[in-house]
mmCIF file with all atom_site columns, C-alpha atoms in Angstrom:
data_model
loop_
_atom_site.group_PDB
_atom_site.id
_atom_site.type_symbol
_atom_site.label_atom_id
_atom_site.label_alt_id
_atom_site.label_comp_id
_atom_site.label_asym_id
_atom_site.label_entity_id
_atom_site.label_seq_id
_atom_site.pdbx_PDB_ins_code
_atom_site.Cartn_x
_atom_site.Cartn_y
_atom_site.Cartn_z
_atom_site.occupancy
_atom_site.B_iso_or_equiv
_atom_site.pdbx_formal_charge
_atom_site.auth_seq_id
_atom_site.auth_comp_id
_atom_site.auth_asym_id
_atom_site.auth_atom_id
_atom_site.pdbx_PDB_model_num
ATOM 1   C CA . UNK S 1 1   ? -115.640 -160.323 -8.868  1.00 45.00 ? 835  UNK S CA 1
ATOM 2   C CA . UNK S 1 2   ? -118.774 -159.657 -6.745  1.00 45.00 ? 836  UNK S CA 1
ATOM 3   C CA . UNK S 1 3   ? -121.526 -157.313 -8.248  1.00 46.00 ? 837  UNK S CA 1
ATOM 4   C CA . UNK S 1 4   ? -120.916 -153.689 -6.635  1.00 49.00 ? 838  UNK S CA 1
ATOM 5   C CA . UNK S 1 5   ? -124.423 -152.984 -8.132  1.00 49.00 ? 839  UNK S CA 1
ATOM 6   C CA . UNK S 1 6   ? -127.393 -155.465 -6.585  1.00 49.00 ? 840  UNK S CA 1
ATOM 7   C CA . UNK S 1 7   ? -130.498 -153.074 -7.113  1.00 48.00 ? 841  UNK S CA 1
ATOM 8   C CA . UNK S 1 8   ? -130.512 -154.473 -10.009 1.00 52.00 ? 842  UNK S CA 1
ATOM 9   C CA . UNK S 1 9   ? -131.259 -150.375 -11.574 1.00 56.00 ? 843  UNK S CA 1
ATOM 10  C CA . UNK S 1 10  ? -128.522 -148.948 -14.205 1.00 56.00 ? 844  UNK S CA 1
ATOM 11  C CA . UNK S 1 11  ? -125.330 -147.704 -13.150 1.00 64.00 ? 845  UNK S CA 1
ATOM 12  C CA . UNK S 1 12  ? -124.516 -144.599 -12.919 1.00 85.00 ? 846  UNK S CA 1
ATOM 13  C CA . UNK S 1 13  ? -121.598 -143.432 -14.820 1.00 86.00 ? 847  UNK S CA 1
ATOM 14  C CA . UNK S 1 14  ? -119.310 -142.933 -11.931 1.00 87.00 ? 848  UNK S CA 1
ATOM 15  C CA . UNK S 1 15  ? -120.036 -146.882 -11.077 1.00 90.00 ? 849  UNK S CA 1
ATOM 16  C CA . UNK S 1 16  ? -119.277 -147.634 -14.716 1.00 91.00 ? 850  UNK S CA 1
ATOM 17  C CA . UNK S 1 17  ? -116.057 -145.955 -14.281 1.00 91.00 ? 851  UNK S CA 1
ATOM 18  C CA . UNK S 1 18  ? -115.148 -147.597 -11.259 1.00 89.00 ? 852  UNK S CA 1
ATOM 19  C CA . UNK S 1 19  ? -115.932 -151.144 -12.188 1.00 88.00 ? 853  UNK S CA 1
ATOM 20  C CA . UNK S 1 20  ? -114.004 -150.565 -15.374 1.00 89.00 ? 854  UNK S CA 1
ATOM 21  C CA . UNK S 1 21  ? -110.964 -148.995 -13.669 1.00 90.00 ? 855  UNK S CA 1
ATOM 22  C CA . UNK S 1 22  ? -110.902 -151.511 -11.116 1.00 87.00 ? 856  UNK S CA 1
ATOM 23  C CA . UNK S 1 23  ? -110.948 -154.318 -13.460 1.00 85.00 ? 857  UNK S CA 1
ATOM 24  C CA . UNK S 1 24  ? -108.365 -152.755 -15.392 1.00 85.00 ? 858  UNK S CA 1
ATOM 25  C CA . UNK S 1 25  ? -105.494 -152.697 -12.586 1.00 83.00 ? 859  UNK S CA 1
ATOM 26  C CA . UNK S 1 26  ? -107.331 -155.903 -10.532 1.00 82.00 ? 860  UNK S CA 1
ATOM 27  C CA . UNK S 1 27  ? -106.659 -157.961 -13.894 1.00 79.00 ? 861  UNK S CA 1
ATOM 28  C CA . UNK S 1 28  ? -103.059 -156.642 -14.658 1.00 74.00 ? 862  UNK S CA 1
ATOM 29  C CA . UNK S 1 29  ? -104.109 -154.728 -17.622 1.00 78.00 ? 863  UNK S CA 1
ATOM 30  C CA . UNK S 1 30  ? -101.898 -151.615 -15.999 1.00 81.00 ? 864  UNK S CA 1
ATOM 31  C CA . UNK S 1 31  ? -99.007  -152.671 -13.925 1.00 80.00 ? 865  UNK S CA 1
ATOM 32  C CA . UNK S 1 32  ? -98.097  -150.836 -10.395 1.00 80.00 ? 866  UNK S CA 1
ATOM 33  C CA . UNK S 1 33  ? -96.371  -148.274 -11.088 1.00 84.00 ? 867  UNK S CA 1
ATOM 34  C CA . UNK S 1 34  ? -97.952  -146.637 -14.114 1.00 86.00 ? 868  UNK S CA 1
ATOM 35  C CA . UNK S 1 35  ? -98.996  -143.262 -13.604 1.00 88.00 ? 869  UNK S CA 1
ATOM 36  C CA . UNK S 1 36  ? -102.140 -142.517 -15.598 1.00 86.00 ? 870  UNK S CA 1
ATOM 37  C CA . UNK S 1 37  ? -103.728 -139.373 -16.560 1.00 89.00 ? 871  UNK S CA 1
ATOM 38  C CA . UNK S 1 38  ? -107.164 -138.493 -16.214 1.00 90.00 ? 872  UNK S CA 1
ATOM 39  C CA . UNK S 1 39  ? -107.990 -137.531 -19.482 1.00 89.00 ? 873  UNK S CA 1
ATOM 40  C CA . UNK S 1 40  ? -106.747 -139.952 -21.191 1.00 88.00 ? 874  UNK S CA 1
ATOM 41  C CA . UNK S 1 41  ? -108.759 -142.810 -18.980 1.00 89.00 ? 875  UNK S CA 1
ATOM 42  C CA . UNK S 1 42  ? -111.418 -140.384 -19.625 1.00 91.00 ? 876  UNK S CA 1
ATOM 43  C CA . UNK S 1 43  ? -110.790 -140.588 -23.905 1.00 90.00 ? 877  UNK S CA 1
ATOM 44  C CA . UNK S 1 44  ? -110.165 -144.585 -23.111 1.00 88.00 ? 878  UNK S CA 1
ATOM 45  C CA . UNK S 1 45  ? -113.762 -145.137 -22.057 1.00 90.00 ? 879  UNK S CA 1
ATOM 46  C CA . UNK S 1 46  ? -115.770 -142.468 -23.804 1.00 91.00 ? 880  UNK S CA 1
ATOM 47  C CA . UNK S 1 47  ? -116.566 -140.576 -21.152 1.00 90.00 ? 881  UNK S CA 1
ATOM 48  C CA . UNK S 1 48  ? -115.903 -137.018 -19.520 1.00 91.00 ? 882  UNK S CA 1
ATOM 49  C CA . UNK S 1 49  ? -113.278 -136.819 -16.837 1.00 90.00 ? 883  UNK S CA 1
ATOM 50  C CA . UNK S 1 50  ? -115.975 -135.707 -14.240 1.00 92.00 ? 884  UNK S CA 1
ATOM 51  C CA . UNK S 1 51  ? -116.887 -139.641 -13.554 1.00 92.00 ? 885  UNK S CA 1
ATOM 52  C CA . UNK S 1 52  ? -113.656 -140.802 -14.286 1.00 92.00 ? 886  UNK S CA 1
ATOM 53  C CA . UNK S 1 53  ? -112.565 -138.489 -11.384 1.00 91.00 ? 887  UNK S CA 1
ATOM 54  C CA . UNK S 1 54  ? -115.154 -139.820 -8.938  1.00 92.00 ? 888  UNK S CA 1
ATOM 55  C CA . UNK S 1 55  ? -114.162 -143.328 -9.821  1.00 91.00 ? 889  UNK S CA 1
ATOM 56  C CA . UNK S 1 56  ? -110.502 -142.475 -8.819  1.00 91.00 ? 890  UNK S CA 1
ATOM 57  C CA . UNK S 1 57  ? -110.827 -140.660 -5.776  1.00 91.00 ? 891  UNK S CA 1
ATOM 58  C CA . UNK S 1 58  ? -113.068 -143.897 -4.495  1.00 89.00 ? 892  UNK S CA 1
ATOM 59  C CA . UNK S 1 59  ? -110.234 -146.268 -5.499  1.00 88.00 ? 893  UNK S CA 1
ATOM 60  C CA . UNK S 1 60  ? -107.733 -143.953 -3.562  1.00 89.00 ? 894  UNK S CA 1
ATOM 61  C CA . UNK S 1 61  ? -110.097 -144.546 -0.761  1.00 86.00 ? 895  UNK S CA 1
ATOM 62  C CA . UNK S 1 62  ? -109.761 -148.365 -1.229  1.00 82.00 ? 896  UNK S CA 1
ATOM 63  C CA . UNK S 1 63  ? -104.942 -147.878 -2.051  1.00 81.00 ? 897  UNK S CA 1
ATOM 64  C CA . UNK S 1 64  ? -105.703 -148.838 -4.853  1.00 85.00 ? 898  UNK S CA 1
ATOM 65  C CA . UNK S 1 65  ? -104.219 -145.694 -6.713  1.00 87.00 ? 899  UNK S CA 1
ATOM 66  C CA . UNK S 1 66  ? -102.477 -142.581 -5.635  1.00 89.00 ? 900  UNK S CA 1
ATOM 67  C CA . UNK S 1 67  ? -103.144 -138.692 -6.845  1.00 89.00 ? 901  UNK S CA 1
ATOM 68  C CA . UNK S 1 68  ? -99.683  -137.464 -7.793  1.00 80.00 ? 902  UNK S CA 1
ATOM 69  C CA . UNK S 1 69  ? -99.007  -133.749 -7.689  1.00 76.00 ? 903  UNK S CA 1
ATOM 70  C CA . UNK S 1 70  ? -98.338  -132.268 -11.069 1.00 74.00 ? 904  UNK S CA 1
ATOM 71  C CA . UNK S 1 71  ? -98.103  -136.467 -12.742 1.00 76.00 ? 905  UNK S CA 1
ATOM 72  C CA . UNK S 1 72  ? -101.727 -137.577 -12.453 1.00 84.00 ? 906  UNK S CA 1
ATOM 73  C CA . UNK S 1 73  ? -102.571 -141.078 -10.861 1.00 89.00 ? 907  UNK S CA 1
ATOM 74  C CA . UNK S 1 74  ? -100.427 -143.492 -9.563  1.00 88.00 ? 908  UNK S CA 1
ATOM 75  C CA . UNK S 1 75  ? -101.347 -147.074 -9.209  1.00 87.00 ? 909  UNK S CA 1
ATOM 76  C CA . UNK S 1 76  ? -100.377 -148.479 -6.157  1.00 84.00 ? 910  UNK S CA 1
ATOM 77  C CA . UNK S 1 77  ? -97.906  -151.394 -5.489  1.00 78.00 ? 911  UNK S CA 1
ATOM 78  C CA . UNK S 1 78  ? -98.516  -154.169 -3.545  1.00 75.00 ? 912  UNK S CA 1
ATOM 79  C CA . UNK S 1 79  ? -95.463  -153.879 -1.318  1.00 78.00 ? 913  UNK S CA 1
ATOM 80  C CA . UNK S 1 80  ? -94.143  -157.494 0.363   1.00 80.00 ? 914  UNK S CA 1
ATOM 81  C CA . UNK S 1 81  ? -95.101  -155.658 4.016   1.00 84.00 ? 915  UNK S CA 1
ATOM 82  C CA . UNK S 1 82  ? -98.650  -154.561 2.382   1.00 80.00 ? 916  UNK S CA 1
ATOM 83  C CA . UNK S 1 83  ? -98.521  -158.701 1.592   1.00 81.00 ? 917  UNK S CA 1
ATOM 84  C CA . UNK S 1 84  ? -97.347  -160.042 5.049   1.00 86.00 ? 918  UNK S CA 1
ATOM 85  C CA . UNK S 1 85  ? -99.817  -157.349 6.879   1.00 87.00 ? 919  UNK S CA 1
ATOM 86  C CA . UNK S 1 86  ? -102.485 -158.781 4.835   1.00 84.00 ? 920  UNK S CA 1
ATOM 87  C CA . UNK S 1 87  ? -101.908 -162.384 4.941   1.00 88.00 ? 921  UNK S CA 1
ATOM 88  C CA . UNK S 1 88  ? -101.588 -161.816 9.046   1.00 92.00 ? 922  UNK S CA 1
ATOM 89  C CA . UNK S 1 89  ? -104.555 -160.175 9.626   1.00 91.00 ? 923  UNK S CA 1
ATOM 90  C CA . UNK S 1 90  ? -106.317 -163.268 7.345   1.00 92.00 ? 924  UNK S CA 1
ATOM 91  C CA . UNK S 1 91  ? -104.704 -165.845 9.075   1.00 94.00 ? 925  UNK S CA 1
ATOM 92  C CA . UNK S 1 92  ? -106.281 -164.684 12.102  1.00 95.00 ? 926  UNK S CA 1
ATOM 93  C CA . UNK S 1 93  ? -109.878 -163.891 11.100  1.00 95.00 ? 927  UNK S CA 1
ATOM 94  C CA . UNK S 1 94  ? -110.278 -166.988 8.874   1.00 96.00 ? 928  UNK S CA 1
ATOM 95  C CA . UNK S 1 95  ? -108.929 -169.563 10.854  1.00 96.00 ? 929  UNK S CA 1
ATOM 96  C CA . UNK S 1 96  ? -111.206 -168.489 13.868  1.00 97.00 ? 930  UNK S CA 1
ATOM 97  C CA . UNK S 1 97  ? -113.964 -168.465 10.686  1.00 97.00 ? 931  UNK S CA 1
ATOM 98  C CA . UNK S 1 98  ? -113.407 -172.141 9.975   1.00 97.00 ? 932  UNK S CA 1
ATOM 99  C CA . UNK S 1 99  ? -113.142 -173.504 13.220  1.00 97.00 ? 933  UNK S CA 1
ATOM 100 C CA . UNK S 1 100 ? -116.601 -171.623 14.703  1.00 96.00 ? 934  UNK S CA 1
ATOM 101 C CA . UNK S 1 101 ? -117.809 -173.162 10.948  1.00 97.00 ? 935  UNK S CA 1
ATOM 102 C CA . UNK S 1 102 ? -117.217 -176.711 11.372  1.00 97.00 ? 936  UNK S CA 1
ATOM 103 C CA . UNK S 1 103 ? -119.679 -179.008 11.581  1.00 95.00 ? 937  UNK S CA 1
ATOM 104 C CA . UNK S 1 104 ? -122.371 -176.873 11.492  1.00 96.00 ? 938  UNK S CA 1
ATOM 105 C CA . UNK S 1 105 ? -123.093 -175.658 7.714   1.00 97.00 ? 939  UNK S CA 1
ATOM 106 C CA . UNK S 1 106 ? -126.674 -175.740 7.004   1.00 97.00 ? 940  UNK S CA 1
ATOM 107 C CA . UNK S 1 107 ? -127.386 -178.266 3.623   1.00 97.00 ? 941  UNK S CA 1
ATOM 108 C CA . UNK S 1 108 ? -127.945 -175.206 1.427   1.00 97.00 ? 942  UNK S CA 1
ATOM 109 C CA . UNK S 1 109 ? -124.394 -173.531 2.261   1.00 97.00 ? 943  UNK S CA 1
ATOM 110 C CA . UNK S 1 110 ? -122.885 -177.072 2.123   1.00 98.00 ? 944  UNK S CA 1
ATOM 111 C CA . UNK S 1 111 ? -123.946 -177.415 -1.593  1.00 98.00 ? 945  UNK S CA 1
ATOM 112 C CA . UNK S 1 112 ? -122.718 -173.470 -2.523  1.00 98.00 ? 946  UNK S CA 1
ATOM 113 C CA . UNK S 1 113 ? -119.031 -174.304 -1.124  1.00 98.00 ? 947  UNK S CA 1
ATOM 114 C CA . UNK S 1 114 ? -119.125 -177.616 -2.842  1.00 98.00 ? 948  UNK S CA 1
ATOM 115 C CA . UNK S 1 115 ? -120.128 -176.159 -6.128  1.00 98.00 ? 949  UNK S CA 1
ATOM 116 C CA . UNK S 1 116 ? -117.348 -173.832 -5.373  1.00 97.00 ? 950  UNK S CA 1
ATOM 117 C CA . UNK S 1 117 ? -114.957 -176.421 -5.044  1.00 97.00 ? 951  UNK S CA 1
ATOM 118 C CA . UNK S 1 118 ? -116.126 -178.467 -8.109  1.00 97.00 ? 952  UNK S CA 1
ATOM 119 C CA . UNK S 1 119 ? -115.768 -174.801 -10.553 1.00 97.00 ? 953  UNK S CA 1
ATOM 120 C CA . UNK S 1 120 ? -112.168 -174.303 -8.669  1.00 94.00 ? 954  UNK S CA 1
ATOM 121 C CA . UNK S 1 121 ? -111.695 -178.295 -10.312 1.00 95.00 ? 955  UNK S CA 1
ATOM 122 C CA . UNK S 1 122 ? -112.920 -177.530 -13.614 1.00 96.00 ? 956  UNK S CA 1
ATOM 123 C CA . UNK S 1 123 ? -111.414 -173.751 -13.602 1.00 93.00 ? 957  UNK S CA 1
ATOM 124 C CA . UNK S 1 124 ? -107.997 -175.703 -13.034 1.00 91.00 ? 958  UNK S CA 1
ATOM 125 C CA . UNK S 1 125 ? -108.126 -178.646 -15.013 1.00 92.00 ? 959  UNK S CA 1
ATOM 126 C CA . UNK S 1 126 ? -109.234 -175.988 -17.946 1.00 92.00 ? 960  UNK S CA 1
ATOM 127 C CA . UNK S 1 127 ? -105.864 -173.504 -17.055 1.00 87.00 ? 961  UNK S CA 1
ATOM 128 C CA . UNK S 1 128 ? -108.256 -170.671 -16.498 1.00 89.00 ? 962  UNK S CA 1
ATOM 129 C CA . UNK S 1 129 ? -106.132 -168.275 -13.897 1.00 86.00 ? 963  UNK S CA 1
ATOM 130 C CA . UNK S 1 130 ? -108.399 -165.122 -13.930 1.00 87.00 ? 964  UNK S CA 1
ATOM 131 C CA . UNK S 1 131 ? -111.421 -167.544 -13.498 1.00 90.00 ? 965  UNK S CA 1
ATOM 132 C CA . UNK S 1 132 ? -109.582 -169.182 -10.807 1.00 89.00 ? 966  UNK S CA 1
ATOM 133 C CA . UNK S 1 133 ? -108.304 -166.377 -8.856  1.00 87.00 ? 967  UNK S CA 1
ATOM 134 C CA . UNK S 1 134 ? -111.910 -165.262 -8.698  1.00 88.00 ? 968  UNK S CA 1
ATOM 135 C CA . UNK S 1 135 ? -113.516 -168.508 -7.365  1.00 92.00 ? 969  UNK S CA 1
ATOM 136 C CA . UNK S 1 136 ? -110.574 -168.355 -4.895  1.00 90.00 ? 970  UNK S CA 1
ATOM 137 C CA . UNK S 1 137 ? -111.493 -165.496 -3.737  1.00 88.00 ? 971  UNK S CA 1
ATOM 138 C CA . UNK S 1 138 ? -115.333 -166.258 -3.712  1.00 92.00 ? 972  UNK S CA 1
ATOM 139 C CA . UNK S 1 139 ? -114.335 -169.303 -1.492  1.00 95.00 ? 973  UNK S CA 1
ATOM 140 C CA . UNK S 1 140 ? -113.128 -167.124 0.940   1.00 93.00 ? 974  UNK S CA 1
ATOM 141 C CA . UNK S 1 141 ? -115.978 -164.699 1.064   1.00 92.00 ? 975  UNK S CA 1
ATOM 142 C CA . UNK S 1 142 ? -118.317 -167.724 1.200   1.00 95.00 ? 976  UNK S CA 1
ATOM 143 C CA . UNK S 1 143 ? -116.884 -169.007 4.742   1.00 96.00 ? 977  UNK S CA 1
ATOM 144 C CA . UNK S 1 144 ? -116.958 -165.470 6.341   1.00 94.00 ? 978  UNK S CA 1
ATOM 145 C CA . UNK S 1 145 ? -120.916 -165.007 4.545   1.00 94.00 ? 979  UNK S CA 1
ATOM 146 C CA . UNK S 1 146 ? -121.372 -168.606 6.328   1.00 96.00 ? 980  UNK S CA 1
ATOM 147 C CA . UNK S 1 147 ? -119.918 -167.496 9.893   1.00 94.00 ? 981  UNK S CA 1
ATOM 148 C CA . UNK S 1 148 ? -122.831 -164.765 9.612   1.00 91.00 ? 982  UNK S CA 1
ATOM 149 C CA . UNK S 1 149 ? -120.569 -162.020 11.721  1.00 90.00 ? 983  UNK S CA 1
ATOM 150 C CA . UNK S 1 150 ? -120.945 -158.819 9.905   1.00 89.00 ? 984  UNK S CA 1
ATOM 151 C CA . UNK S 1 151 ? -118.016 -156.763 11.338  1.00 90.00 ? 985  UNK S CA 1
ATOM 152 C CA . UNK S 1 152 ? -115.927 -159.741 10.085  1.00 88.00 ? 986  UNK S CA 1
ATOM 153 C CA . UNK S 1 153 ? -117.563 -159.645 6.697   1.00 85.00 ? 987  UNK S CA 1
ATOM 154 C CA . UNK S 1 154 ? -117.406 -155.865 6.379   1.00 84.00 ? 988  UNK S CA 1
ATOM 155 C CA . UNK S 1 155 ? -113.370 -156.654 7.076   1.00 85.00 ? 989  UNK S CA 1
ATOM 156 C CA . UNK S 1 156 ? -113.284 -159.355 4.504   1.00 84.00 ? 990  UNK S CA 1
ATOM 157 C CA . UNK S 1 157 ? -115.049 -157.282 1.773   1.00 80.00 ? 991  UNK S CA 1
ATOM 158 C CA . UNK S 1 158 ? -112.572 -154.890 2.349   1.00 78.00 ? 992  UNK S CA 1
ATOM 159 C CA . UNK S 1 159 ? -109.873 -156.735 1.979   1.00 78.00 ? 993  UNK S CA 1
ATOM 160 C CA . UNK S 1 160 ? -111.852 -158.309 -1.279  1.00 76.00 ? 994  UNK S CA 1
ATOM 161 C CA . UNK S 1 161 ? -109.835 -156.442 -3.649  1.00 78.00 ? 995  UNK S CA 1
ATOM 162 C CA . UNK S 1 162 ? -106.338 -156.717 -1.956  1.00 72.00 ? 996  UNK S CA 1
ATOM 163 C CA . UNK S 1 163 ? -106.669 -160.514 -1.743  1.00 71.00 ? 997  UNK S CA 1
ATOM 164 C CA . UNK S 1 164 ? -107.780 -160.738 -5.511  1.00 79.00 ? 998  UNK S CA 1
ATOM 165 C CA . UNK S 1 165 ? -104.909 -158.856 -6.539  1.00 76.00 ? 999  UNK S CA 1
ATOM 166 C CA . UNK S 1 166 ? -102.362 -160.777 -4.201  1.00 73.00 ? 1000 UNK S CA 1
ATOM 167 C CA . UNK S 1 167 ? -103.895 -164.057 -5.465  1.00 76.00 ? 1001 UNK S CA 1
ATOM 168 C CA . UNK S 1 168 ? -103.816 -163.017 -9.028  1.00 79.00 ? 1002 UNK S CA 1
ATOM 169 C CA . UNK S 1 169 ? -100.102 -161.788 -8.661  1.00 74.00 ? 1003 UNK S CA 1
ATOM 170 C CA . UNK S 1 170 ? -99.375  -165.011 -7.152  1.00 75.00 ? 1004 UNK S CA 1
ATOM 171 C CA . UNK S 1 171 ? -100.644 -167.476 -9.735  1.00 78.00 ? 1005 UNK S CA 1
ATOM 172 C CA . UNK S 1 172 ? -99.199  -165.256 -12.801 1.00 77.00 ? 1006 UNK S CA 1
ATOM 173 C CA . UNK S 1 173 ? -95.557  -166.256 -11.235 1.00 77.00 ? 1007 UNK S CA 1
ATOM 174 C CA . UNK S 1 174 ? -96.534  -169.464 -9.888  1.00 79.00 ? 1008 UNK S CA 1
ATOM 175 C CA . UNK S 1 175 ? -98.856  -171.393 -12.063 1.00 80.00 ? 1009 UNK S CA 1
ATOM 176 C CA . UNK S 1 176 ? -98.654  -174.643 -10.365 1.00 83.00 ? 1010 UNK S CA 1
ATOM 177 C CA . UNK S 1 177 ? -100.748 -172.560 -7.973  1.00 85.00 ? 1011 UNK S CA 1
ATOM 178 C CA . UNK S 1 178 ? -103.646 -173.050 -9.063  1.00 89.00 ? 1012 UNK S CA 1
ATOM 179 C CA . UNK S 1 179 ? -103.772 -176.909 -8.796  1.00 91.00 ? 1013 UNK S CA 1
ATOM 180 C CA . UNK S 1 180 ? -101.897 -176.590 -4.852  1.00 92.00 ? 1014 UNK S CA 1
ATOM 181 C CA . UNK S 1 181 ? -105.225 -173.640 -4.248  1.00 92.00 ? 1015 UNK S CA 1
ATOM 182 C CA . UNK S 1 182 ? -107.986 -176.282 -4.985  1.00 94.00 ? 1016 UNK S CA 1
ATOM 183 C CA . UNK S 1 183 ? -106.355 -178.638 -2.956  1.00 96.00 ? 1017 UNK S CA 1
ATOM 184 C CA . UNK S 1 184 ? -105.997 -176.885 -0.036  1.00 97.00 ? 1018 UNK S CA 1
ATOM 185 C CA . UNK S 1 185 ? -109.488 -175.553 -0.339  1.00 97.00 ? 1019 UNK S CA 1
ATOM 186 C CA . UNK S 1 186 ? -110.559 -179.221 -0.802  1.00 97.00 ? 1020 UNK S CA 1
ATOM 187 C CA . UNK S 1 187 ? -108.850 -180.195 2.572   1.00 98.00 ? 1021 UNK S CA 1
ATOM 188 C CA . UNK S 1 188 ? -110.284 -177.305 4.516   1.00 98.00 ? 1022 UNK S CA 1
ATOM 189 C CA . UNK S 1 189 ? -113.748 -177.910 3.380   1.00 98.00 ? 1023 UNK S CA 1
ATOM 190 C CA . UNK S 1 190 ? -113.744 -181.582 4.213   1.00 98.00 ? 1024 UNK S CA 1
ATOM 191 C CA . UNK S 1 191 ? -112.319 -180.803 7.535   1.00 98.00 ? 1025 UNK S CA 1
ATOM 192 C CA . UNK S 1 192 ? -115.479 -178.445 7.822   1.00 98.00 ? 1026 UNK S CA 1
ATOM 193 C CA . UNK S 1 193 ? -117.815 -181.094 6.550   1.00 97.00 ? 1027 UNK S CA 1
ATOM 194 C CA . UNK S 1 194 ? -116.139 -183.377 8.862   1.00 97.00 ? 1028 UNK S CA 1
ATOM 195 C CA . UNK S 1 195 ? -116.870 -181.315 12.121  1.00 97.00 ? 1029 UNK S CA 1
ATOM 196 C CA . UNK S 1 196 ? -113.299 -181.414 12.665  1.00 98.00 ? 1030 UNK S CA 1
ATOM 197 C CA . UNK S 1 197 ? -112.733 -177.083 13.734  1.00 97.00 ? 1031 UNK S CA 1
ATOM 198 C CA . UNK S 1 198 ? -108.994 -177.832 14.894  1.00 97.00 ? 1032 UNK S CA 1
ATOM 199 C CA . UNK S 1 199 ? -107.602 -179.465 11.437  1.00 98.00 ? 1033 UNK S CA 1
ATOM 200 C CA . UNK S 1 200 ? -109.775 -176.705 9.166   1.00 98.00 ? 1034 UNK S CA 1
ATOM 201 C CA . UNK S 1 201 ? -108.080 -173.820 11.173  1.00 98.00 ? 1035 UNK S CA 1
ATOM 202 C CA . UNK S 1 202 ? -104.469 -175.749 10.460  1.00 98.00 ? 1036 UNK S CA 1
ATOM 203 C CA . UNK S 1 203 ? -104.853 -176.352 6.964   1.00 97.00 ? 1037 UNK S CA 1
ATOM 204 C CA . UNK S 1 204 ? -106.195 -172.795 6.498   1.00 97.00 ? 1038 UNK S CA 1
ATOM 205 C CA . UNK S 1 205 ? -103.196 -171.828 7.990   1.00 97.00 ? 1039 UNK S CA 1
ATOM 206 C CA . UNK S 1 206 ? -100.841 -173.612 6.153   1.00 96.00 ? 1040 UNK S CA 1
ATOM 207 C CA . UNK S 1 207 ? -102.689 -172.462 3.075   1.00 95.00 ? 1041 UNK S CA 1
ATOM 208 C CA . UNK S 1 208 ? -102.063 -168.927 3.669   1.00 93.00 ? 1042 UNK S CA 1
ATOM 209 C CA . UNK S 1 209 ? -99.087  -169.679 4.927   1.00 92.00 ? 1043 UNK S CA 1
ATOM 210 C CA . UNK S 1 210 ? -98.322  -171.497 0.956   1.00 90.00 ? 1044 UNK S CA 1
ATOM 211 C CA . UNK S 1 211 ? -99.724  -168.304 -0.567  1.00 84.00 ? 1045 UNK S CA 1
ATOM 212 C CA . UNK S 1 212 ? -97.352  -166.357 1.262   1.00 85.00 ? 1046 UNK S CA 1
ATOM 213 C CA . UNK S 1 213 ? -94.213  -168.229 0.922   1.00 84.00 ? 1047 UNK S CA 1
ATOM 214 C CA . UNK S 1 214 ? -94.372  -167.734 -2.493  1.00 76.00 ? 1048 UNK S CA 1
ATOM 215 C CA . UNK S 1 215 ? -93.414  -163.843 -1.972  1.00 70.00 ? 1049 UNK S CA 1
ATOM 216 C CA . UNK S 1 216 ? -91.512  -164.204 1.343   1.00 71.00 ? 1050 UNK S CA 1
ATOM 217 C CA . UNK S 1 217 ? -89.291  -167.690 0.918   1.00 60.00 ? 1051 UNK S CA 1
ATOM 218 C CA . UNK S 1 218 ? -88.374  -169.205 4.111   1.00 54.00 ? 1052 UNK S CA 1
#
């Protein structure tokens, strides 16, 4: 996951919180459904509830939990229409992404998605899902970063944590995903490389179109 702290300066606890929160239910160390309580997430990280609080009214912000009346917090499902609404709104932005992309990556970006592409190798090869589902997701990032539009990269880091989780989800039920996601990545980046903007926007399509299959079977 991306750095939510690029001063550089120490985190405040509230920050600490968060990132340790979010990792928790990101990573499937608390599965949807669970309803937490405060104090006891408070007790879990040595801290006082007052940060822990702040930490989970900003992930409410994000649906990533819920405040329950008179239960505590609720963390959210990923419901197969939250899915489908995601995966649409994707399909559009990215596939205009690649297309405007092709053809015209500068050398430096051209060596940052290969290196991508050449960890998302190694992370496979190796059987490393959480390290996978991250580079996945840092693939993705790294086109929009590259198309340089910052209302569609404000849209894409807010959908950051949504499409790690649905990507995580995905590969814990289908492994053989992981091996399919680099090589789908691989064929949209040489279609970028290649200059070819109407075959990168198909295969990104039929890659999120893969990704979503596996929830919604045709």
């Amino acid at each position: 996951m991306r750095s939510d702290n690029p001063s550089g300066r120490a985190p405040s606890l509230k920050n600490v919180a968060y990132g340790q929160l979010k990792q928790l239910i990101l990573e499937g160390g608390v599965e949807p459904g669970t309803v937490l309580s405060v104090r006891q997430l408070a007790d879990q990280l040595k801290m006082s509830k007052t940060p822990v609080q702040a930490a989970l009214e900003r992930m409410e912000a994000e649906d990533l939990v819920t405040f329950a009346p008179q239960q505590g917090v609720l963390v959210r499902h990923v419901s197969i229409e939250d899915i489908a609404n995601h995966f649409e709104i994707r399909t559009a932005l990215e596939s205009f992404i690649v297309e405007r992309l092709a053809g015209g990556l500068t050398d430096e970006q051209t060596l940052r998605l290969k290196a991508n592409l050449t960890a998302q190798y190694e992370l496979a090869q190796s059987g490393d899902v959480l390290g996978c589902v991250k580079n996945d997701t840092e693939f993705h990032l790294l086109l929009c970063e590259f198309h340089g539009n910052q209302e569609f990269a404000k849209v894409m880091h807010r959908l950051r944590d949504r499409v790690f989780q649905v990507v995580f989800r995905i590969v814990k039920q289908f492994p053989n995903r992981i091996t399919e996601t680099y090589e789908e990545h691989h064929e949209i980046a040489t279609a970028i490389f290649d200059g070819n903007g109407e075959l990168a926007a198909q295969q990104l399509v039929v890659h999120l179109q893969n990704g979503l299959k596996q929830f919604i079977p045709a």
